[in-house]
Amino acid sequence: QSALTQPASVSGSPGQSITISCTGTSSDVGAYNYVSWYQQHPGKVPKLIISEVSNRPSGVFNRFSGSKSGSTASLTISGLQAEDEADYYCSSFTTSDTWVFGGGTKVTVL
Amino acid sequence: EEQLVESGGGLVQPGGSLRLSCVASGFAFSTYWMHWVRQAPGKGLVWVSRINEDGSSTTYADSVKGQFTISRDNAKNTLYLQMNILRAEDTAIYYCARCSGWNCFDSWGQGTLVTVSS
């Protein structure tokens, strides 16, 4: 049950687009389309922003989008805004009937 | 309003036990899979365990297998996590979280802090 691999940090200027990768294996990300993404501001509870690779829950801004290719999922934030500065985590269901999270990515808005 | 409220955290000595609770309200608790997720101070999220709707099926992360037990009481809309033989590395905020089908994890509690220290 190794954690999914995410870059430790990603930064961008307001208005730019950034992409966060989430790399797993054929036993998790590559096995199912059950990849989710979460946003967590400091001291706050994680918030689901993408489910099942690319579904955006009601109320989540459409500047957040998700995709997957093979065993790597990606979260793209378009039109980066100051309020997007937070930690982002991916998660995936696995072939062992467990879930696994990524190590998290700190997004900095320059 | 849908809500998950954890309780039961606190300071415990190494080797001790603790039972966490998570009370659900505002939704049909008995129809959802429920999970525990933990986050050590300054660290990332780690999935701990899940239980199906009626409690007949459970799975655990390797790191807690045999040490933690997840259970639920649907009559009380409550999820539990029994934690035994606690170690310093179990120190974390413990969140209960819900999956709506494969829409995981769409609702989270505010978390309860467990500190294992002598």
XYZ file of N, CA, C and O in Angstrom, chain A residues 1 34-38 40 44-48 50-52 55 57 89 91 93 96-104, chain B residues 33 35 37 39 43-47 50 57-63 65 95 99 102-106 108-111:
232
model
N 0.829 -1.203 0.000
C 0.000 0.000 0.000
C 0.866 1.257 0.000
O 0.787 2.089 0.912
N -11.549 5.321 -10.286
C -12.008 5.779 -8.972
C -10.925 6.632 -8.323
O -10.457 6.347 -7.226
N -10.536 7.679 -9.032
C -9.553 8.624 -8.536
C -10.276 9.909 -8.137
O -11.110 10.419 -8.885
N -9.960 10.387 -6.950
C -10.550 11.623 -6.444
C -9.457 12.610 -6.095
O -8.309 12.229 -5.869
N -9.836 13.879 -6.026
C -8.919 14.944 -5.630
C -9.560 15.778 -4.526
O -10.777 16.001 -4.526
N -8.726 16.257 -3.607
C -9.189 17.023 -2.452
C -8.333 18.279 -2.307
O -7.130 18.259 -2.589
N -7.245 21.093 0.604
C -7.216 21.317 2.052
C -6.463 22.600 2.358
O -5.256 22.695 2.131
N -7.914 23.302 7.999
C -9.280 23.005 7.584
C -9.439 21.534 7.205
O -8.465 20.797 7.053
N -10.679 21.144 7.030
C -11.011 19.783 6.641
C -10.853 19.640 5.127
O -11.154 20.575 4.381
N -10.383 18.494 4.657
C -10.289 18.300 3.202
C -11.649 18.440 2.534
O -12.683 18.091 3.119
N -11.627 18.937 1.308
C -12.846 19.117 0.527
C -12.697 18.390 -0.799
O -11.699 18.570 -1.513
N -13.680 17.572 -1.131
C -13.679 16.855 -2.406
C -13.901 17.837 -3.554
O -14.883 18.591 -3.540
N -12.852 16.744 -7.071
C -13.002 15.901 -8.261
C -13.212 14.462 -7.798
O -12.496 13.986 -6.912
N -14.173 13.769 -8.367
C -14.363 12.348 -8.088
C -14.407 11.571 -9.397
O -14.671 12.142 -10.459
N -14.149 10.293 -9.293
C -14.184 9.396 -10.462
C -13.455 10.011 -11.657
O -13.994 10.126 -12.760
N -15.174 13.977 -12.496
C -16.475 14.533 -12.104
C -16.322 15.610 -11.048
O -15.670 15.407 -10.025
N -18.043 17.771 -8.216
C -19.254 17.878 -7.388
C -19.906 19.248 -7.526
O -19.240 20.235 -7.874
N -4.621 16.741 -2.566
C -4.350 15.310 -2.445
C -5.175 14.530 -3.457
O -6.335 14.861 -3.706
N -6.574 10.498 -4.386
C -6.805 9.198 -3.771
C -7.302 8.238 -4.834
O -7.843 8.662 -5.869
N -9.049 4.035 -5.303
C -9.417 2.704 -4.842
C -8.380 1.740 -5.399
O -7.776 2.003 -6.448
N -6.851 -4.219 -3.889
C -6.891 -4.903 -2.592
C -8.112 -4.497 -1.775
O -8.196 -4.814 -0.585
N -9.047 -3.781 -2.418
C -10.254 -3.299 -1.721
C -9.883 -2.347 -0.598
O -10.448 -2.395 0.503
N -8.878 -1.536 -0.856
C -8.471 -0.489 0.076
C -8.393 0.817 -0.710
O -8.617 0.839 -1.918
N -8.118 1.882 -0.007
C -7.918 3.179 -0.660
C -6.501 3.649 -0.349
O -5.900 3.254 0.670
N -5.974 4.498 -1.208
C -4.644 5.044 -0.976
C -4.643 6.507 -1.393
O -5.284 6.889 -2.383
N -3.950 7.340 -0.610
C -3.819 8.761 -0.922
C -2.439 9.039 -1.492
O -1.486 8.281 -1.278
N -2.352 10.146 -2.180
C -1.058 10.669 -2.575
C -0.444 11.428 -1.414
O -1.107 11.711 -0.418
N 0.827 11.768 -1.538
C 1.533 12.448 -0.465
C 1.171 13.912 -0.305
O 1.524 14.541 0.701
N 0.447 14.452 -1.287
C 0.013 15.840 -1.199
C 0.911 16.789 -1.973
O 2.121 16.565 -2.096
N -21.231 3.495 2.802
C -19.950 3.035 3.293
C -19.300 4.186 4.061
O -19.407 5.344 3.664
N -15.669 5.529 6.325
C -14.227 5.347 6.397
C -13.632 6.144 7.543
O -14.229 7.111 8.024
N -9.948 8.175 8.124
C -8.744 8.698 7.475
C -7.976 9.467 8.545
O -8.585 10.168 9.354
N -4.428 11.971 9.719
C -3.435 12.933 9.243
C -2.533 13.319 10.410
O -2.980 13.993 11.348
N 1.545 16.451 8.206
C 1.741 15.413 7.185
C 0.501 15.247 6.318
O -0.469 15.988 6.447
N 0.555 14.272 5.425
C -0.529 14.062 4.482
C -1.624 13.150 5.003
O -1.564 12.620 6.111
N -2.641 12.991 4.167
C -3.776 12.137 4.500
C -3.404 10.677 4.302
O -2.727 10.323 3.334
N -3.891 9.840 5.212
C -3.647 8.395 5.121
C -4.961 7.661 5.375
O -5.597 7.870 6.416
N -5.361 6.837 4.448
C -6.569 6.033 4.622
C -6.321 4.957 5.671
O -5.252 4.329 5.683
N -12.345 1.037 6.237
C -13.696 1.278 5.745
C -14.618 0.148 6.181
O -14.198 -0.968 6.479
N -18.759 -6.134 6.198
C -17.489 -6.167 5.475
C -16.618 -4.991 5.898
O -17.083 -3.851 5.938
N -15.367 -5.286 6.226
C -14.419 -4.245 6.632
C -13.070 -4.479 5.963
O -12.719 -5.625 5.637
N -12.333 -3.404 5.727
C -10.960 -3.518 5.244
C -10.098 -2.501 5.984
O -10.622 -1.498 6.504
N -8.804 -2.777 6.033
C -7.878 -1.953 6.799
C -6.588 -1.707 6.023
O -6.164 -2.532 5.211
N -5.946 -0.588 6.322
C -4.601 -0.360 5.837
C -3.674 -1.350 6.547
O -3.910 -1.724 7.702
N -2.635 -1.777 5.853
C -1.694 -2.736 6.442
C -1.120 -2.219 7.759
O -0.853 -2.999 8.678
N -0.942 -0.912 7.857
C -0.298 -0.319 9.032
C -1.129 -0.454 10.305
O -0.589 -0.304 11.407
N -3.777 -3.039 10.524
C -4.456 -4.324 10.523
C -4.099 -5.112 11.780
O -2.921 -5.226 12.136
N -10.193 11.519 11.008
C -11.419 11.985 10.382
C -12.302 10.788 10.027
O -11.796 9.773 9.521
N -18.410 7.819 1.684
C -18.420 7.635 0.234
C -19.863 7.537 -0.220
O -20.631 6.732 0.308
N -19.165 5.710 -5.528
C -17.723 5.864 -5.747
C -17.301 7.319 -5.644
O -16.187 7.674 -6.021
N -18.210 8.144 -5.137
C -17.923 9.550 -4.942
C -17.241 9.686 -3.573
O -17.880 10.017 -2.566
N -15.975 9.349 -3.525
C -15.239 9.324 -2.253
C -14.236 10.481 -2.209
O -13.567 10.718 -3.193
N -14.039 11.046 -1.081
C -14.820 11.058 0.137
C -15.564 12.385 0.139
O -14.924 13.444 0.165
N -16.894 12.321 0.026
C -17.643 13.531 -0.250
C -18.081 14.289 0.986
O -18.581 15.411 0.868
N -16.808 14.959 5.235
C -15.811 14.716 6.263
C -16.277 15.313 7.590
O -16.939 16.354 7.617
N -15.876 14.683 8.674
C -16.065 15.294 9.975
C -14.976 16.322 10.214
O -14.081 16.506 9.390
N -15.036 16.974 11.355
C -14.043 18.005 11.671
C -12.755 17.408 12.236
O -11.750 18.089 12.335
N -12.811 16.110 12.574
C -11.625 15.411 13.052
C -11.509 15.432 14.569
O -12.032 16.328 15.244
